[in-house]
Amino acid sequence: MTDKLKDAKIVFVVGGPGSGKGTQCEKIVAKYGYTHLSSGDLLRAEVASGSERGKQLQAIMQKGELVPLDTVLDMIKEAMIAKADVSKGYLIDGYPREVKQGEEFEKKIGAPALLLYVDAKAETMVKRLVKRGETSGRADDNEETIKKRLDLYYKATEPVIAYYEKRSIVRKINSELPVDEVFAIVEKAIDELK
Ligand SMILES: Nc1ncnc2c1ncn2[C@H]1C[C@H](O)[C@@H](COP(=O)(O)OP(=O)(O)OP(=O)(O)O)O1
Ligand SMILES: Nc1ncnc2c1ncn2[C@H]1C[C@H](O)[C@@H](COP(=O)(O)O)O1
Ligand SMILES: [Mg+2]
């Protein structure tokens, strides 16, 4: 574990592709001043840098697959340390994607205080992503890759929720509702943390 992060308030934000994780994180940042770290955004920044590693990551992400655990965990840890002196809390969005990622995070960084489980129906997620794909420029917002991302979510990521439910830190958020109504549920979960 890293000393600089030993007292960090950590919130995992988990949910299917297009469930609304990033949308809710933005609202949490605006109200609570937390640090938002999306593993997907960190990876896309590496891709955008044009590095050799970025090229390899792009190929994996375009197929809707998961990048290697160490790559993403190192990026998150580095970004957390960079904000350690000023952060009021961390939103770790899109991580863990599988139980092993959660275990390794806890060994190397620390334990989450809360897991926000952003829940929407598959049909809703697909519709949102297809629409987002009209303007996002994301190489993975196309129907073929969306299907793979969804399949992988149900297979690899849903078990993460069951794993943390045993510790009673999971708050399920109904993301079928309009954005502000979803946020009202999120606020209650964050307020309980204080
Ligand atoms: N409650 C909502 N109602 C309607 N549209 C929503 C809602 N929440 C988010 N959206 C829209 C905004 C985006 O265009 C799209 C996906 O939301 P977003 O927050 O980017 O999802 P996400 O971060 O979970 O997806 P990804 O896993 O692909 O990063 O859906
Ligand atoms: N935590 C992660 N582990 C492995 N791969 C990841 C992780 N977070 C993001 N990725 C890769 C694979 C995803 O399909 C893309 C996009 O992520 P998103 O959360 O939808 O922005 O990046
Ligand atoms: Mg997102």
CSV table of C-alpha atoms and ligand atoms in Angstrom, one decimal:
chain,number,residue,atom,x,y,z
A,1,MET,CA,0.0,0.0,0.0
A,2,THR,CA,1.1,3.6,-0.7
A,3,ASP,CA,1.6,5.9,2.3
A,4,LYS,CA,0.3,9.0,0.4
A,5,LEU,CA,-3.0,7.3,-0.2
A,6,LYS,CA,-3.5,5.5,3.1
A,7,ASP,CA,-6.4,7.7,4.3
A,8,ALA,CA,-7.9,8.3,0.8
A,9,LYS,CA,-11.7,8.1,0.5
A,10,ILE,CA,-12.2,5.7,-2.4
A,11,VAL,CA,-15.5,5.2,-4.3
A,12,PHE,CA,-15.6,2.5,-7.1
A,13,VAL,CA,-18.1,3.4,-9.8
A,14,VAL,CA,-19.2,0.2,-11.6
A,15,GLY,CA,-21.8,-0.4,-14.2
A,16,GLY,CA,-22.3,-1.6,-17.8
A,17,PRO,CA,-21.1,0.3,-20.8
A,18,GLY,CA,-23.3,3.4,-21.3
A,19,SER,CA,-25.0,3.0,-18.0
A,20,GLY,CA,-24.2,6.6,-17.0
A,21,LYS,CA,-21.1,6.2,-14.8
A,22,GLY,CA,-19.3,9.2,-16.3
A,23,THR,CA,-22.4,11.4,-16.3
A,24,GLN,CA,-23.0,10.8,-12.6
A,25,CYS,CA,-19.3,11.2,-11.8
A,26,GLU,CA,-19.3,14.7,-13.4
A,27,LYS,CA,-22.2,15.7,-11.2
A,28,ILE,CA,-20.4,14.3,-8.1
A,29,VAL,CA,-17.3,16.3,-9.0
A,30,ALA,CA,-19.4,19.5,-9.3
A,31,LYS,CA,-21.1,19.0,-6.0
A,32,TYR,CA,-18.5,17.3,-3.8
A,33,GLY,CA,-15.2,18.2,-5.4
A,34,TYR,CA,-14.0,14.6,-5.7
A,35,THR,CA,-11.3,13.6,-8.1
A,36,HIS,CA,-12.8,11.7,-11.0
A,37,LEU,CA,-10.5,9.0,-12.6
A,38,SER,CA,-12.0,7.0,-15.4
A,39,SER,CA,-9.9,4.1,-16.3
A,40,GLY,CA,-11.2,4.3,-19.9
A,41,ASP,CA,-10.3,8.0,-20.1
A,42,LEU,CA,-6.8,7.4,-18.8
A,43,LEU,CA,-6.4,4.7,-21.5
A,44,ARG,CA,-7.8,6.9,-24.2
A,45,ALA,CA,-5.3,9.6,-23.2
A,46,GLU,CA,-2.5,7.1,-23.7
A,47,VAL,CA,-3.9,6.2,-27.1
A,48,ALA,CA,-4.2,9.9,-28.0
A,49,SER,CA,-0.5,10.4,-27.1
A,50,GLY,CA,0.4,8.3,-30.1
A,51,SER,CA,2.8,6.1,-28.0
A,52,GLU,CA,3.7,2.6,-28.9
A,53,ARG,CA,1.8,1.4,-25.8
A,54,GLY,CA,-1.1,3.5,-26.9
A,55,LYS,CA,-1.3,1.7,-30.2
A,56,GLN,CA,-1.4,-1.6,-28.5
A,57,LEU,CA,-4.1,-0.4,-26.1
A,58,GLN,CA,-6.2,1.0,-29.0
A,59,ALA,CA,-6.2,-2.4,-30.7
A,60,ILE,CA,-7.5,-4.1,-27.6
A,61,MET,CA,-10.1,-1.4,-26.8
A,62,GLN,CA,-11.4,-1.4,-30.4
A,63,LYS,CA,-12.3,-5.1,-30.0
A,64,GLY,CA,-14.1,-4.4,-26.7
A,65,GLU,CA,-11.7,-6.4,-24.7
A,66,LEU,CA,-10.0,-5.6,-21.3
A,67,VAL,CA,-6.5,-4.3,-21.3
A,68,PRO,CA,-3.9,-6.0,-19.0
A,69,LEU,CA,-4.6,-5.4,-15.3
A,70,ASP,CA,-1.1,-4.0,-14.4
A,71,THR,CA,-1.3,-1.4,-17.2
A,72,VAL,CA,-4.6,0.1,-15.9
A,73,LEU,CA,-3.8,-0.2,-12.2
A,74,ASP,CA,-0.4,1.6,-12.6
A,75,MET,CA,-2.2,4.4,-14.5
A,76,ILE,CA,-4.8,4.8,-11.8
A,77,LYS,CA,-2.3,4.7,-9.0
A,78,GLU,CA,-0.1,7.3,-10.6
A,79,ALA,CA,-3.1,9.6,-11.2
A,80,MET,CA,-4.2,9.2,-7.6
A,81,ILE,CA,-0.8,10.0,-6.2
A,82,ALA,CA,-0.6,13.1,-8.4
A,83,LYS,CA,-3.8,14.4,-6.6
A,84,ALA,CA,-3.1,13.0,-3.1
A,85,ASP,CA,-2.4,16.4,-1.5
A,86,VAL,CA,-5.6,18.1,-2.7
A,87,SER,CA,-8.1,15.3,-3.2
A,88,LYS,CA,-11.3,15.1,-1.1
A,89,GLY,CA,-12.0,11.7,-2.4
A,90,TYR,CA,-11.6,9.6,-5.5
A,91,LEU,CA,-14.2,8.3,-8.0
A,92,ILE,CA,-12.6,5.3,-9.6
A,93,ASP,CA,-14.9,5.0,-12.7
A,94,GLY,CA,-14.8,1.8,-14.8
A,95,TYR,CA,-12.7,-0.1,-12.3
A,96,PRO,CA,-12.7,-2.9,-11.1
A,97,ARG,CA,-13.8,-4.7,-14.3
A,98,GLU,CA,-13.2,-8.1,-12.7
A,99,VAL,CA,-12.8,-9.4,-9.2
A,100,LYS,CA,-9.0,-9.8,-9.6
A,101,GLN,CA,-8.7,-6.0,-10.4
A,102,GLY,CA,-10.4,-5.2,-7.1
A,103,GLU,CA,-8.1,-7.5,-5.1
A,104,GLU,CA,-5.0,-6.0,-6.7
A,105,PHE,CA,-6.2,-2.5,-6.2
A,106,GLU,CA,-6.7,-3.2,-2.5
A,107,LYS,CA,-3.2,-4.7,-2.2
A,108,LYS,CA,-1.5,-1.8,-3.9
A,109,ILE,CA,-3.7,1.2,-3.1
A,110,GLY,CA,-6.4,0.7,-0.5
A,111,ALA,CA,-10.0,-0.4,0.2
A,112,PRO,CA,-13.0,1.3,-1.2
A,113,ALA,CA,-15.5,2.9,1.2
A,114,LEU,CA,-18.4,2.6,-1.3
A,115,LEU,CA,-19.2,1.0,-4.6
A,116,LEU,CA,-21.8,2.8,-6.7
A,117,TYR,CA,-23.5,0.3,-8.9
A,118,VAL,CA,-24.9,2.2,-11.8
A,119,ASP,CA,-27.6,-0.1,-13.2
A,120,ALA,CA,-29.5,0.2,-16.5
A,121,LYS,CA,-31.1,-2.4,-18.8
A,122,ALA,CA,-29.0,-3.8,-21.7
A,123,GLU,CA,-31.5,-2.3,-24.2
A,124,THR,CA,-31.1,1.2,-22.6
A,125,MET,CA,-27.3,1.0,-22.6
A,126,VAL,CA,-27.2,0.0,-26.3
A,127,LYS,CA,-29.5,2.8,-27.3
A,128,ARG,CA,-27.4,5.4,-25.3
A,129,LEU,CA,-24.1,4.2,-26.7
A,130,VAL,CA,-25.4,4.1,-30.3
A,131,LYS,CA,-26.6,7.7,-29.8
A,132,ARG,CA,-23.3,8.7,-28.1
A,133,GLY,CA,-21.4,7.2,-31.0
A,134,GLU,CA,-22.9,9.8,-33.4
A,135,THR,CA,-20.7,12.4,-31.8
A,136,SER,CA,-18.2,10.8,-29.3
A,137,GLY,CA,-15.5,9.9,-31.8
A,138,ARG,CA,-15.0,6.7,-29.6
A,139,ALA,CA,-13.8,3.8,-31.8
A,140,ASP,CA,-15.7,1.4,-29.5
A,141,ASP,CA,-19.1,3.1,-29.8
A,142,ASN,CA,-20.3,1.0,-32.7
A,143,GLU,CA,-22.9,-1.8,-32.6
A,144,GLU,CA,-20.4,-4.7,-33.0
A,145,THR,CA,-18.1,-3.5,-30.2
A,146,ILE,CA,-20.9,-2.5,-28.0
A,147,LYS,CA,-22.3,-6.1,-28.0
A,148,LYS,CA,-18.8,-7.4,-27.1
A,149,ARG,CA,-18.5,-4.9,-24.2
A,150,LEU,CA,-21.9,-5.8,-22.9
A,151,ASP,CA,-21.2,-9.5,-23.0
A,152,LEU,CA,-17.9,-9.0,-21.2
A,153,TYR,CA,-19.6,-6.8,-18.6
A,154,TYR,CA,-22.1,-9.5,-17.7
A,155,LYS,CA,-19.4,-12.2,-17.6
A,156,ALA,CA,-16.5,-10.5,-15.9
A,157,THR,CA,-17.8,-7.4,-14.1
A,158,GLU,CA,-21.1,-8.4,-12.6
A,159,PRO,CA,-19.3,-10.8,-10.2
A,160,VAL,CA,-17.5,-7.7,-8.8
A,161,ILE,CA,-20.8,-6.4,-7.5
A,162,ALA,CA,-21.6,-9.7,-5.7
A,163,TYR,CA,-18.0,-9.7,-4.3
A,164,TYR,CA,-18.4,-6.2,-2.6
A,165,GLU,CA,-22.0,-6.9,-1.6
A,166,LYS,CA,-20.6,-9.3,1.0
A,167,ARG,CA,-19.0,-6.2,2.7
A,168,SER,CA,-22.2,-4.1,2.5
A,169,ILE,CA,-20.6,-1.3,0.6
A,170,VAL,CA,-22.7,-1.5,-2.6
A,171,ARG,CA,-25.4,1.1,-3.4
A,172,LYS,CA,-27.5,0.2,-6.4
A,173,ILE,CA,-28.4,3.3,-8.5
A,174,ASN,CA,-31.4,3.1,-10.9
A,175,SER,CA,-29.9,4.7,-14.0
A,176,GLU,CA,-33.1,4.2,-16.0
A,177,LEU,CA,-34.4,7.5,-14.6
A,178,PRO,CA,-33.6,11.0,-15.9
A,179,VAL,CA,-30.1,12.2,-15.1
A,180,ASP,CA,-31.1,14.5,-12.2
A,181,GLU,CA,-33.3,11.8,-10.6
A,182,VAL,CA,-30.4,9.4,-10.8
A,183,PHE,CA,-28.2,11.9,-9.1
A,184,ALA,CA,-30.6,12.4,-6.3
A,185,ILE,CA,-30.1,8.7,-5.4
A,186,VAL,CA,-26.3,9.1,-5.9
A,187,GLU,CA,-26.3,12.1,-3.5
A,188,LYS,CA,-27.9,10.0,-0.7
A,189,ALA,CA,-25.2,7.3,-1.1
A,190,ILE,CA,-22.3,9.9,-1.0
A,191,ASP,CA,-23.8,11.8,1.9
A,192,GLU,CA,-23.9,8.6,4.0
A,193,LEU,CA,-20.1,8.5,3.6
A,194,LYS,CA,-19.4,11.7,5.4
B,1,LIG,N1,-29.9,8.8,-16.9
B,1,LIG,C1,-29.7,9.0,-18.2
B,1,LIG,N2,-30.7,9.2,-19.0
B,1,LIG,C2,-30.5,9.4,-20.3
B,1,LIG,N3,-29.3,9.5,-20.9
B,1,LIG,C3,-28.2,9.3,-20.1
B,1,LIG,C4,-28.4,9.0,-18.7
B,1,LIG,N4,-27.1,8.9,-18.2
B,1,LIG,C5,-26.3,9.0,-19.2
B,1,LIG,N5,-26.9,9.2,-20.3
B,1,LIG,C6,-26.3,9.4,-21.7
B,1,LIG,C7,-25.1,10.3,-21.7
B,1,LIG,C8,-24.2,9.6,-22.7
B,1,LIG,O1,-24.5,10.0,-24.0
B,1,LIG,C9,-24.6,8.1,-22.7
B,1,LIG,C10,-23.7,7.2,-21.9
B,1,LIG,O2,-23.4,7.9,-20.6
B,1,LIG,P1,-22.0,7.8,-19.9
B,1,LIG,O3,-22.1,8.6,-18.7
B,1,LIG,O4,-21.0,8.3,-20.9
B,1,LIG,O5,-21.9,6.3,-19.7
B,1,LIG,P2,-20.7,5.4,-19.1
B,1,LIG,O6,-19.6,6.3,-18.6
B,1,LIG,O7,-21.3,4.4,-18.1
B,1,LIG,O8,-20.2,4.7,-20.4
B,1,LIG,P3,-18.8,4.0,-20.7
B,1,LIG,O9,-18.7,2.8,-19.9
B,1,LIG,O10,-18.9,3.6,-22.2
B,1,LIG,O11,-17.7,5.0,-20.4
B,1,LIG,O12,-25.9,8.1,-22.1
B,2,LIG,N1,-10.5,-1.3,-15.6
B,2,LIG,C1,-10.2,-1.7,-16.8
B,2,LIG,N2,-9.6,-2.8,-17.1
B,2,LIG,C2,-9.3,-3.2,-18.4
B,2,LIG,N3,-9.7,-2.5,-19.4
B,2,LIG,C3,-10.3,-1.4,-19.2
B,2,LIG,C4,-10.6,-0.9,-17.9
B,2,LIG,N4,-11.3,0.3,-18.1
B,2,LIG,C5,-11.4,0.5,-19.4
B,2,LIG,N5,-10.8,-0.5,-20.1
B,2,LIG,C6,-10.7,-0.6,-21.5
B,2,LIG,C7,-11.7,-1.6,-22.1
B,2,LIG,C8,-12.9,-0.8,-22.3
B,2,LIG,O1,-13.8,-1.4,-23.3
B,2,LIG,C9,-12.4,0.5,-22.8
B,2,LIG,C10,-13.3,1.7,-22.6
B,2,LIG,O2,-13.6,1.8,-21.2
B,2,LIG,P1,-14.8,2.7,-20.7
B,2,LIG,O3,-15.0,2.5,-19.2
B,2,LIG,O4,-16.1,2.3,-21.4
B,2,LIG,O5,-14.5,4.1,-21.0
B,2,LIG,O6,-11.2,0.7,-22.1
B,3,MG,MG,-17.5,6.5,-19.1
